[in-house]
Coordinates of C-alpha atoms and ligand atoms in Angstrom, one line a residue:
X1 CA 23.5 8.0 3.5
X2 CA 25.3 9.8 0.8
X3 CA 29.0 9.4 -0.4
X4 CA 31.0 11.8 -1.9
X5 CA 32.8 10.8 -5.2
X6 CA 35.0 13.0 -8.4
X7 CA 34.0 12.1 -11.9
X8 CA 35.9 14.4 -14.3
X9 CA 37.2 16.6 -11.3
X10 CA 33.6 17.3 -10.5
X11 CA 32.9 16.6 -7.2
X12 CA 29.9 14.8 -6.9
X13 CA 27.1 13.5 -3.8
X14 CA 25.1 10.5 -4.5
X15 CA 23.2 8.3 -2.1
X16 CA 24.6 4.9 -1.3
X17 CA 23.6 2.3 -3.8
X18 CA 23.4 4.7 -6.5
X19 CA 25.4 3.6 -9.5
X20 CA 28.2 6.2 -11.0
X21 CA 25.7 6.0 -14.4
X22 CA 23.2 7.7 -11.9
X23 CA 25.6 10.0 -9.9
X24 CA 27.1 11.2 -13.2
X25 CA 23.7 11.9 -14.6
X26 CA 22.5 13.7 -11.3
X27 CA 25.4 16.3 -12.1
X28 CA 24.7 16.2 -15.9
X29 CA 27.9 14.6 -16.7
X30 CA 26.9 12.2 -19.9
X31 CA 27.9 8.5 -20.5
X32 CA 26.9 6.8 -23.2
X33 CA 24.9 3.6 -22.4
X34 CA 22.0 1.8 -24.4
X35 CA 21.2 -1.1 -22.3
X36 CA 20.5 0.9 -19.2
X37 CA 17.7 3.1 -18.9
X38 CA 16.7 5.5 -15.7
X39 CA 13.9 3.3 -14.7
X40 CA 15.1 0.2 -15.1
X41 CA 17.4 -2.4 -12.8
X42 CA 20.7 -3.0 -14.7
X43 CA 20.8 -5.6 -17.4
X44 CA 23.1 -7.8 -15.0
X45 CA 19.4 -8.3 -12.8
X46 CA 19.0 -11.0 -15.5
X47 CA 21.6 -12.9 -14.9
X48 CA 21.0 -16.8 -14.4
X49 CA 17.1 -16.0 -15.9
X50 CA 17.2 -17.5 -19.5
X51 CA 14.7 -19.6 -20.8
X52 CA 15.3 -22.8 -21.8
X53 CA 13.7 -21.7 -25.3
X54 CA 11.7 -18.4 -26.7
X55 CA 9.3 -18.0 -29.5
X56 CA 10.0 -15.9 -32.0
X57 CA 7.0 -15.3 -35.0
X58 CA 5.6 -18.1 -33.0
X59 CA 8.5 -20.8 -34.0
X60 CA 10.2 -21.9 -30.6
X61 CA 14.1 -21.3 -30.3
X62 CA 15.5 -23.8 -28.1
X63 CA 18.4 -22.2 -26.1
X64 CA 21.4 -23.5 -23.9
X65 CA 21.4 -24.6 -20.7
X66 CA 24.4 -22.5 -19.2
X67 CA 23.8 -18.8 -18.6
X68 CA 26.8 -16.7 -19.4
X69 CA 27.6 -12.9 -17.7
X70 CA 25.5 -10.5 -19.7
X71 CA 27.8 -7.9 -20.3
X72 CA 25.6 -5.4 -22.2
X73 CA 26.4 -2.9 -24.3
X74 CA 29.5 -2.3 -22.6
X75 CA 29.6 1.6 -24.3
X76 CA 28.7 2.8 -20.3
X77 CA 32.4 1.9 -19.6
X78 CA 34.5 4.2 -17.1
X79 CA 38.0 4.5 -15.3
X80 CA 38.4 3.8 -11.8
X81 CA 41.8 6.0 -10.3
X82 CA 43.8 3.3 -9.1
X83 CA 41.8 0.5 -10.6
X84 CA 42.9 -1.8 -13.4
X85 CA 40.6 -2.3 -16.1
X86 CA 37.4 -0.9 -16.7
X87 CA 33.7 -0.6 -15.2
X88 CA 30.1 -0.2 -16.3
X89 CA 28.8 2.1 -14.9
X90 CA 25.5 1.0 -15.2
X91 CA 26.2 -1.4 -12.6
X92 CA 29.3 -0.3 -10.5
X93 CA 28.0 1.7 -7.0
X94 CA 29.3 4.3 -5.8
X95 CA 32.2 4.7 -2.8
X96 CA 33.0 7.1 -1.2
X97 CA 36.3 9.1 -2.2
X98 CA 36.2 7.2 -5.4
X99 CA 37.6 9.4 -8.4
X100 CA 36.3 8.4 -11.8
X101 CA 36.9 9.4 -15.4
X102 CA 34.2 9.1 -18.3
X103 CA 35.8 10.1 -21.2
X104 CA 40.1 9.5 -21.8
X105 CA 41.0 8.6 -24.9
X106 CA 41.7 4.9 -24.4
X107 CA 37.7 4.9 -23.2
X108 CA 37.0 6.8 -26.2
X109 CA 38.7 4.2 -28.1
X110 CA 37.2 1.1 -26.5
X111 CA 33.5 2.6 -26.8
X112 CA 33.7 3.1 -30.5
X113 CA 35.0 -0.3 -30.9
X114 CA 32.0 -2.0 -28.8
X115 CA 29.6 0.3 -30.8
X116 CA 31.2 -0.7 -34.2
X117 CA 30.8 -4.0 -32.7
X118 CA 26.7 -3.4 -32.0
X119 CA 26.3 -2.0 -35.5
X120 CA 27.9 -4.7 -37.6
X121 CA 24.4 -6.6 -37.0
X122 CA 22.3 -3.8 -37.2
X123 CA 21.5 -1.8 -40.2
X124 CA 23.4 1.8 -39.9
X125 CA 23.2 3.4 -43.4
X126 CA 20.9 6.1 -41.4
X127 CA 24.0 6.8 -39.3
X128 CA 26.4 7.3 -41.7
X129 CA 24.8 8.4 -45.2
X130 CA 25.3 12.4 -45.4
X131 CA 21.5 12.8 -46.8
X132 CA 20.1 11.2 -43.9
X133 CA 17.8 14.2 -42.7
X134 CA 14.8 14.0 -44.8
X135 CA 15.0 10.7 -46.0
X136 CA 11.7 9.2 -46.9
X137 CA 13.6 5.5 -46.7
X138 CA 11.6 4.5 -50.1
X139 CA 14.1 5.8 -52.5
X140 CA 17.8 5.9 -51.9
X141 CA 20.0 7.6 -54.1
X142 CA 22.9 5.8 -52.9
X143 CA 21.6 2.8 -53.7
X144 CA 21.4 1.1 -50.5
X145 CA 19.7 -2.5 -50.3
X146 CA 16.1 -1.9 -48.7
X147 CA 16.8 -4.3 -45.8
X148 CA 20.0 -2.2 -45.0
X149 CA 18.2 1.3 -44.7
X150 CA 17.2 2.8 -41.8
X151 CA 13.9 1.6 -39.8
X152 CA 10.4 3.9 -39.5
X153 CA 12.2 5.3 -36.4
X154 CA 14.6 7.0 -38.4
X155 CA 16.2 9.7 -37.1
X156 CA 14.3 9.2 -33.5
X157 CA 16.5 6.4 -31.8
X158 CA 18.5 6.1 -29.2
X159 CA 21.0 4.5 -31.4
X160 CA 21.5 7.0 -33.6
X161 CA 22.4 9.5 -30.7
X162 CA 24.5 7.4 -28.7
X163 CA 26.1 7.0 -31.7
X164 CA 26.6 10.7 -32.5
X165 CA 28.1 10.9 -29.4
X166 CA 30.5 8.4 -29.5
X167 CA 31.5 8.7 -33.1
X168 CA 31.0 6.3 -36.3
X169 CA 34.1 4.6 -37.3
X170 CA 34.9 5.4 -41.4
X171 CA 36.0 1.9 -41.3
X172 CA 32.6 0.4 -40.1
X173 CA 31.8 -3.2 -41.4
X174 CA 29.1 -3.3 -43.8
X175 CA 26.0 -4.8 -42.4
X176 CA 24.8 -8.1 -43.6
X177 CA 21.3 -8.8 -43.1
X178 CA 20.4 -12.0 -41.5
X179 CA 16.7 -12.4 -42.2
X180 CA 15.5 -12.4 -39.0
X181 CA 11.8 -12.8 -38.8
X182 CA 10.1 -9.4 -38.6
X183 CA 6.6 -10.2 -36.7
X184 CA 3.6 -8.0 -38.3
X185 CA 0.9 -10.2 -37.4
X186 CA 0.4 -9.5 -33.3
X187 CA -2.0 -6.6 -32.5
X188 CA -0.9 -2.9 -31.8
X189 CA 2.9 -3.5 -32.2
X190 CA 5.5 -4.9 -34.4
X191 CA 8.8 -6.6 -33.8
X192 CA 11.6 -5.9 -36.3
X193 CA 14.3 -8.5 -34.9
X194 CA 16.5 -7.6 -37.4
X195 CA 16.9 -4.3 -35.5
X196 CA 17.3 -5.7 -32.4
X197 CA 20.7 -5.3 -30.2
X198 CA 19.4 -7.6 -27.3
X199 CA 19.9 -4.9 -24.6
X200 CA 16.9 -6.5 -23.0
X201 CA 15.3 -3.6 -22.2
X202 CA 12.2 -4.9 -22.7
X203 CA 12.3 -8.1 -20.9
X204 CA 13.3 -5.9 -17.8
X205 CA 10.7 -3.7 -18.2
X206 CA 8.0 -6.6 -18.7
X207 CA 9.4 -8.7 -15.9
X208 CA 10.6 -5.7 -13.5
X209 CA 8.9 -3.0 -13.8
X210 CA 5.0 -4.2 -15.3
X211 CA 5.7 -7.5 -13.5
X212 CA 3.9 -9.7 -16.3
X213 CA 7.1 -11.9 -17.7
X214 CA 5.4 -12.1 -21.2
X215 CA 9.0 -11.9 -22.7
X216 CA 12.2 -13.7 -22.2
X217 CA 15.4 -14.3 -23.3
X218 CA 17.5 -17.6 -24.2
X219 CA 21.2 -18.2 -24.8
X220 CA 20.9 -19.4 -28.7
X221 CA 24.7 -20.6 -29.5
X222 CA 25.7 -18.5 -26.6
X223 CA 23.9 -15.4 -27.9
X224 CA 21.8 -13.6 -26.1
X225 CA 18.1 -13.8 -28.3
X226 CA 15.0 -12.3 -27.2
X227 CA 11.7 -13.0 -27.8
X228 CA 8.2 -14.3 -26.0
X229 CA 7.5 -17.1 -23.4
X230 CA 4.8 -18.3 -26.0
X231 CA 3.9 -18.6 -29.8
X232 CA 2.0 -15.4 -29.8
X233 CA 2.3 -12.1 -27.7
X234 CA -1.3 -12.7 -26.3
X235 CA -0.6 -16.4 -25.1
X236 CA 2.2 -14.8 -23.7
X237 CA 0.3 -13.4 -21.5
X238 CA 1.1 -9.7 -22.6
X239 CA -1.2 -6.6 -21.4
X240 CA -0.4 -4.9 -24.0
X241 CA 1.2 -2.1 -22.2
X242 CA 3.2 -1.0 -24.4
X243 CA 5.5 -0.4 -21.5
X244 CA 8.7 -2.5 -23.9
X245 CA 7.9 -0.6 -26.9
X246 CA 8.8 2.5 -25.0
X247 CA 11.6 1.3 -23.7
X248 CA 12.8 -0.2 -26.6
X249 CA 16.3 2.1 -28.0
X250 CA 15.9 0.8 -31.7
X251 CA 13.2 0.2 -34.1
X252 CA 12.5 -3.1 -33.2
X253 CA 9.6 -3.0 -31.2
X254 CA 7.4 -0.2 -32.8
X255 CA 3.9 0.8 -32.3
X256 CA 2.4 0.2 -35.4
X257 CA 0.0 3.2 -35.4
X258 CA 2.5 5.5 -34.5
X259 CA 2.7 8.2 -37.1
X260 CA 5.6 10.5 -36.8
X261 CA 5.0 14.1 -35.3
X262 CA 1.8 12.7 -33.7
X263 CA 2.5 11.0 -30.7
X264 CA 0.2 11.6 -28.5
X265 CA -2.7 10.8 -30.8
X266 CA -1.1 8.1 -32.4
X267 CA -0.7 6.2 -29.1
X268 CA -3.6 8.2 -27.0
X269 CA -6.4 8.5 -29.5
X270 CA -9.0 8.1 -26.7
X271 CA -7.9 11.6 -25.3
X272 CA -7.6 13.0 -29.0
X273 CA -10.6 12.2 -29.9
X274 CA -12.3 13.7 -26.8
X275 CA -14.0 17.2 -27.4
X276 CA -12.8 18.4 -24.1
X277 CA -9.5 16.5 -23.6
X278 CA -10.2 15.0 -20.9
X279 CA -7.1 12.3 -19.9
X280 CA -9.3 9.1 -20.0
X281 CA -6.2 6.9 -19.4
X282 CA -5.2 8.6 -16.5
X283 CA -9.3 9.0 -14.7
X284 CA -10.1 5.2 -16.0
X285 CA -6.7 3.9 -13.9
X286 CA -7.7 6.3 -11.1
X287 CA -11.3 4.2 -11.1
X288 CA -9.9 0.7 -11.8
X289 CA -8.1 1.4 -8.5
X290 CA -11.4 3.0 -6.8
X291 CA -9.9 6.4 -6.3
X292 CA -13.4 7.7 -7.6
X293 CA -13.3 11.2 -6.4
X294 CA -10.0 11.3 -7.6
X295 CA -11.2 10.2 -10.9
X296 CA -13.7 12.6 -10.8
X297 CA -11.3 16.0 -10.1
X298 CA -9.6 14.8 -13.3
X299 CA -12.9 14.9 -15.0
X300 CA -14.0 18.4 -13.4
X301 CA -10.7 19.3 -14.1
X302 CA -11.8 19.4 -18.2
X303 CA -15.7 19.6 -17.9
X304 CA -17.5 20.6 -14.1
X305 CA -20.6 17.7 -15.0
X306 CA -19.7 14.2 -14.4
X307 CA -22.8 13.0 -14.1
X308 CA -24.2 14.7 -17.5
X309 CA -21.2 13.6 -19.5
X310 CA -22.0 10.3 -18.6
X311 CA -25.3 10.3 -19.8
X312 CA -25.2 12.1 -22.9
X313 CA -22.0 12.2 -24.5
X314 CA -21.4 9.9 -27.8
X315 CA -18.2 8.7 -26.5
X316 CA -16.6 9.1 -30.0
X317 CA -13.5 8.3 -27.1
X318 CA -14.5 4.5 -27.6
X319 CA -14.6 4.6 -31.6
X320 CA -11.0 4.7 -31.1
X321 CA -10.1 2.9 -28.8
X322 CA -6.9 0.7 -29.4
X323 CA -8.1 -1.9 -27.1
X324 CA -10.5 -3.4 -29.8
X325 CA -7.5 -4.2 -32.2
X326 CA -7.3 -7.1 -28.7
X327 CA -10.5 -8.3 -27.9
X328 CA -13.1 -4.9 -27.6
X329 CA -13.4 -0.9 -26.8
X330 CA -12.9 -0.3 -23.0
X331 CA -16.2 0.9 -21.9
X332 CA -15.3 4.3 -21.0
X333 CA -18.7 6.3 -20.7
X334 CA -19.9 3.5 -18.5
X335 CA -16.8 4.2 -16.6
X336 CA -16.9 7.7 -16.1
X337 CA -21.1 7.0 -14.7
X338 CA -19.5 4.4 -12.4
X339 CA -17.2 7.0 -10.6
X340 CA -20.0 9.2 -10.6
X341 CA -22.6 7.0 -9.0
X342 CA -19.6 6.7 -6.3
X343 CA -18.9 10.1 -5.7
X344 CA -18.7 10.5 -2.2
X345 CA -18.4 14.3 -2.3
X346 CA -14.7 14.0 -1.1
X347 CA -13.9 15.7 -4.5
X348 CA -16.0 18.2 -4.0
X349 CA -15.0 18.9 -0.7
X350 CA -11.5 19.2 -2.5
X351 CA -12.8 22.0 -4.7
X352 CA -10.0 24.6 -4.8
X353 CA -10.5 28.0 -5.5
X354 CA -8.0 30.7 -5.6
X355 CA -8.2 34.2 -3.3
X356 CA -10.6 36.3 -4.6
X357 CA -9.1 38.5 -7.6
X358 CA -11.8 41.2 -6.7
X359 CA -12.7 41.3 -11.0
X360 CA -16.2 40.8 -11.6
X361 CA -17.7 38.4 -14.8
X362 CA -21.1 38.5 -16.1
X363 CA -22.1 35.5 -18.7
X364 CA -25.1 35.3 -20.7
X365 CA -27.0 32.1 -20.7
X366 CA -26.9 29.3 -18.2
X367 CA -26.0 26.4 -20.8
X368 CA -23.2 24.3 -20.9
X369 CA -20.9 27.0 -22.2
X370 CA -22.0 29.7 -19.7
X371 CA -22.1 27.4 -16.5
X372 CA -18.7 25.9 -17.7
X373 CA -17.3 29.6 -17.8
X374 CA -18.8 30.1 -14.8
X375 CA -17.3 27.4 -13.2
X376 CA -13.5 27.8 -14.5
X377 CA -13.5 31.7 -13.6
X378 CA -15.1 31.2 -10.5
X379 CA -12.6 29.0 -9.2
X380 CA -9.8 31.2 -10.8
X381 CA -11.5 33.8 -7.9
X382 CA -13.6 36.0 -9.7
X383 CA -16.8 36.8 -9.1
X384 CA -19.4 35.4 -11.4
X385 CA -22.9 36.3 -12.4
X386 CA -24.7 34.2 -15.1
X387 CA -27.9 35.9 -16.6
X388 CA -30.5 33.3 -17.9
X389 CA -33.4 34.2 -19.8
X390 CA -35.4 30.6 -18.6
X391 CA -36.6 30.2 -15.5
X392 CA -34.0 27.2 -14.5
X393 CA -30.5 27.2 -15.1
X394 CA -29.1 24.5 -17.8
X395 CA -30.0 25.7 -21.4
X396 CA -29.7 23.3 -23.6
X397 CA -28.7 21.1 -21.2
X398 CA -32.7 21.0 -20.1
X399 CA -34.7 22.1 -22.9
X400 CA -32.9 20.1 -25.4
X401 CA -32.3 16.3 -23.6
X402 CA -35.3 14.6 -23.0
X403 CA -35.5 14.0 -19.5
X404 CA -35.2 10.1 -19.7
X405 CA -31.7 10.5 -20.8
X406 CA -30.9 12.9 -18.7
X407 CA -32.6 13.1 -15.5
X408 CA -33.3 16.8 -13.6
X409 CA -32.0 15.2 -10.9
X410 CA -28.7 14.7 -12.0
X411 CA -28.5 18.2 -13.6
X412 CA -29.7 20.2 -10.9
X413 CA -27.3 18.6 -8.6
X414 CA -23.9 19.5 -11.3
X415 CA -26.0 23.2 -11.3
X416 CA -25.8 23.4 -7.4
X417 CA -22.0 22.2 -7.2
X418 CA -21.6 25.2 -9.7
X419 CA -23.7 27.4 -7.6
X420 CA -21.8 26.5 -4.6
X421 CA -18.2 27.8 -6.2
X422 CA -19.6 31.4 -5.5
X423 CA -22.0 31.6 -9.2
X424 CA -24.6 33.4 -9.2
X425 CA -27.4 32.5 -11.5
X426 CA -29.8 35.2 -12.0
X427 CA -33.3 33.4 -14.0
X428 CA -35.7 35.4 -15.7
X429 CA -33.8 38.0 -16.8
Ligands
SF4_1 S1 3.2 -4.8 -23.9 FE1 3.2 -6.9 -23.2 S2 5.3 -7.6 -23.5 FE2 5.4 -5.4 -23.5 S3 5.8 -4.7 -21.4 FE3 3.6 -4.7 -21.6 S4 2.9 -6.7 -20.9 FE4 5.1 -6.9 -21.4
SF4_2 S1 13.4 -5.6 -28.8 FE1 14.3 -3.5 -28.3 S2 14.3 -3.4 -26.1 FE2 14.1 -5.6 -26.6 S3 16.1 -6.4 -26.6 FE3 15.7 -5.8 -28.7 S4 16.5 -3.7 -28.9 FE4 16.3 -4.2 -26.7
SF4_3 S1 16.8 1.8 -35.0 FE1 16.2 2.4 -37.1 S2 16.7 4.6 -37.2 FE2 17.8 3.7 -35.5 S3 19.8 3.2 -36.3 FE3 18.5 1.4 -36.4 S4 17.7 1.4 -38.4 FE4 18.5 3.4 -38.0
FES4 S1 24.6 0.8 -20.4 FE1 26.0 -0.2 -19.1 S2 26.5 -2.0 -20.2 FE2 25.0 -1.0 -21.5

């Protein structure tokens, strides 16, 4: 059922449930707001869940016993017509008839205090210092401390622009580092907790969202301090997701191989590495849940020979893999021939191929290039004809593999799928 609603005299619809953070964003209406994030429960899910203790660097914290509200970053805060106070609206529903405002001045006001607030323990020279774009964070001419410059995110966070948004106070308290342990040891990531504003992003995510409760949270001296259920990530029981390091709105957790500008083949260096491209992350989930043909259309959907690849190729994917920096490579060629051996035709069955365009292609040679052509056009609806000098299709694909690597069975049934997109191989010619 929907409701109807005003925020800033525009009127709004949003299903019941919804929160006015979500209505407001459905109508592109911005409010600020760092402990929320779309795809996560509000922080307040939390609530009653701390730990009696968390490790941090593997040392345990040992926290309070009494769980107080979390109140989060309190910067989503809105007005309520004939309401007193104020609401997040990361966690107030909607009504209907309900008229809201998002951005008076005593809101203004009260936001820019609770972010002055946030960034009085977390560095924020990269906010505030005019030569901030281009910073390489090694030299500052200003003369900044090292532990008070900005973090490897810089200029990337979620931080910084919610606090473009809502406006750096001239008056801001200087930062005073605390020391906090900054945990370089643990594979694939590392956790900065100096930069951390305990929005608990990443506990939700872990505990919500992944559902692995690797990370936790304990009232230390009635602050909110996040950190792992065990000494190390690993006994922690962590995937390795990386689910809370993409979640994460600050520097804190950071994926120590990301390089900036590269993001993709800093984190997906399976896929980079891949001649064709082929999205190994998404065909190897697709197997681990036995969708095989499905696996295999995301394969075809790169290279039309499943069944080759899987023989032949080097898997220069598996050099690369991050998983070894954990325990070792995921076996991906193996993979790919497992989803192949349990092709049950239901992708090819799927084959779609476009209305016929009425063009005509002819390709010389029948190797892997030519037959790959043929494949792609053919199922773009033109009409193919590959002329082969040999008298079997394949190329190098048969002269050049010895058979006991790549058996004639295989090939000749990847050259018969191709055939039966409408290519026509023409031999001896
Ligand atoms: S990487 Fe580990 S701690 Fe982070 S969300 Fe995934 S399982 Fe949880
Ligand atoms: S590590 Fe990042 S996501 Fe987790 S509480 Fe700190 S700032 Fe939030
Ligand atoms: S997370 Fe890093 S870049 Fe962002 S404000 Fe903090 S120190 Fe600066
Ligand atoms: S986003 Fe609502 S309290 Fe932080």
């Amino acid at each position: 059922m929907n409701v109807a609603l005003t925020i800033d005299n525009i009127k709004v619809e949003a299903q019941t449930g919804k929160t006015i953070l979500e209505a407001a964003r459905s109508v592109g209406i911005y409010i600020p707001a760092l402990c929320s994030h779309p795809y996560l429960p509000p922080i307040s899910i939390l609530k009653g869940k701390a730990k009696n203790g968390i490790f941090r660097n593997g040392v345990f914290i040992k926290g309070g016993e009494t769980d107080k509200r979390l109140e989060g970053c309190q910067l989503c805060l809105v007005e309520i017509e004939g309401r007193e106070g104020f609401f997040r609206s990361c966690d107030e529903p909607v009504n209907e008839g309900i008229v809201i405002y998002t951005a008076t001045m005593q809101l203004r006001q009260i936001r820019s205090d609770n972010l002055a607030k946030i960034l009085s323990e977390h560095p924020h020279t990269c906010l505030v210092c005019p030569q901030r774009e281009g910073c390489d964070t090694l030299s500052c001419s200003l003369d900044v401390p090292k532990n008070e410059r900005c973090c490897q995110k810089f200029s990337n966070c979620e931080l910084r622009k919610v606090a473009e948004y809502i406006g750096v106070k001239p008056d801001l308290f200087r930062y005073i580092p605390v020391n906090l342990p900054v945990v370089e040891q643990e594979p694939l990531f590392k956790w900065d907790y100096n930069l951390c504003i305990n929005c608990l992003r990443c506990v939700r995510v872990c505990e919500e969202v992944r559902g692995v409760k690797a990370l936790g949270y304990a009232l230390v001296e009635n602050e909110v301090t996040v950190g792992c259920i065990g000494p190390t990530l690993k006994e922690s029981g962590c995937k390795f997701c990386g689910a809370c390091v993409e979640v994460c709105p600050t520097g804190a957790l950071s994926d120590k191989e990301m390089r900036g500008g590269e993001r993709v083949s800093s984190l997906v260096p399976c896929k980079n590495a891949c001649p064709a491209e082929i999205d190994i992350p998404k065909y190897v989930n697709l197997i681990a849940q036995k969708r095989f043909a499905d696996a295999l259309a995301v394969i075809r959907g790169k290279v039309p020979f499943p069944g080759v690849l899987c023989r032949v190729c080097p898997h220069p994917c598996e050099d690369v893999c991050r998983r070894k920096f954990i325990n070792e490579s995921i076996n991906i060629k193996e993979l790919k021939r497992n989803a192949a051996e349990h092709d049950k035709k239901i992708s090819k069955q799927n084959f779609k191929i476009t209305p016929k365009t009425g063009k005509k292609v002819a390709i010389i040679g029948s190797g892997p290039a030519g037959l790959t052509c043929g494949y792609y056009l053919s199922k773009l609806g033109h009409q193919v004809v590959i002329y082969e000098a040999l008298s079997e299709p394949g190329g190098m694909l048969r002269v050049g593999i010895p058979k006991y690597r790549l058996p004639r069975k295989i090939l000749d049934q990847e050259i018969e799928d191709i055939k039966r997109m409408g290519v026509e191989i023409k031999t001896n010619t």
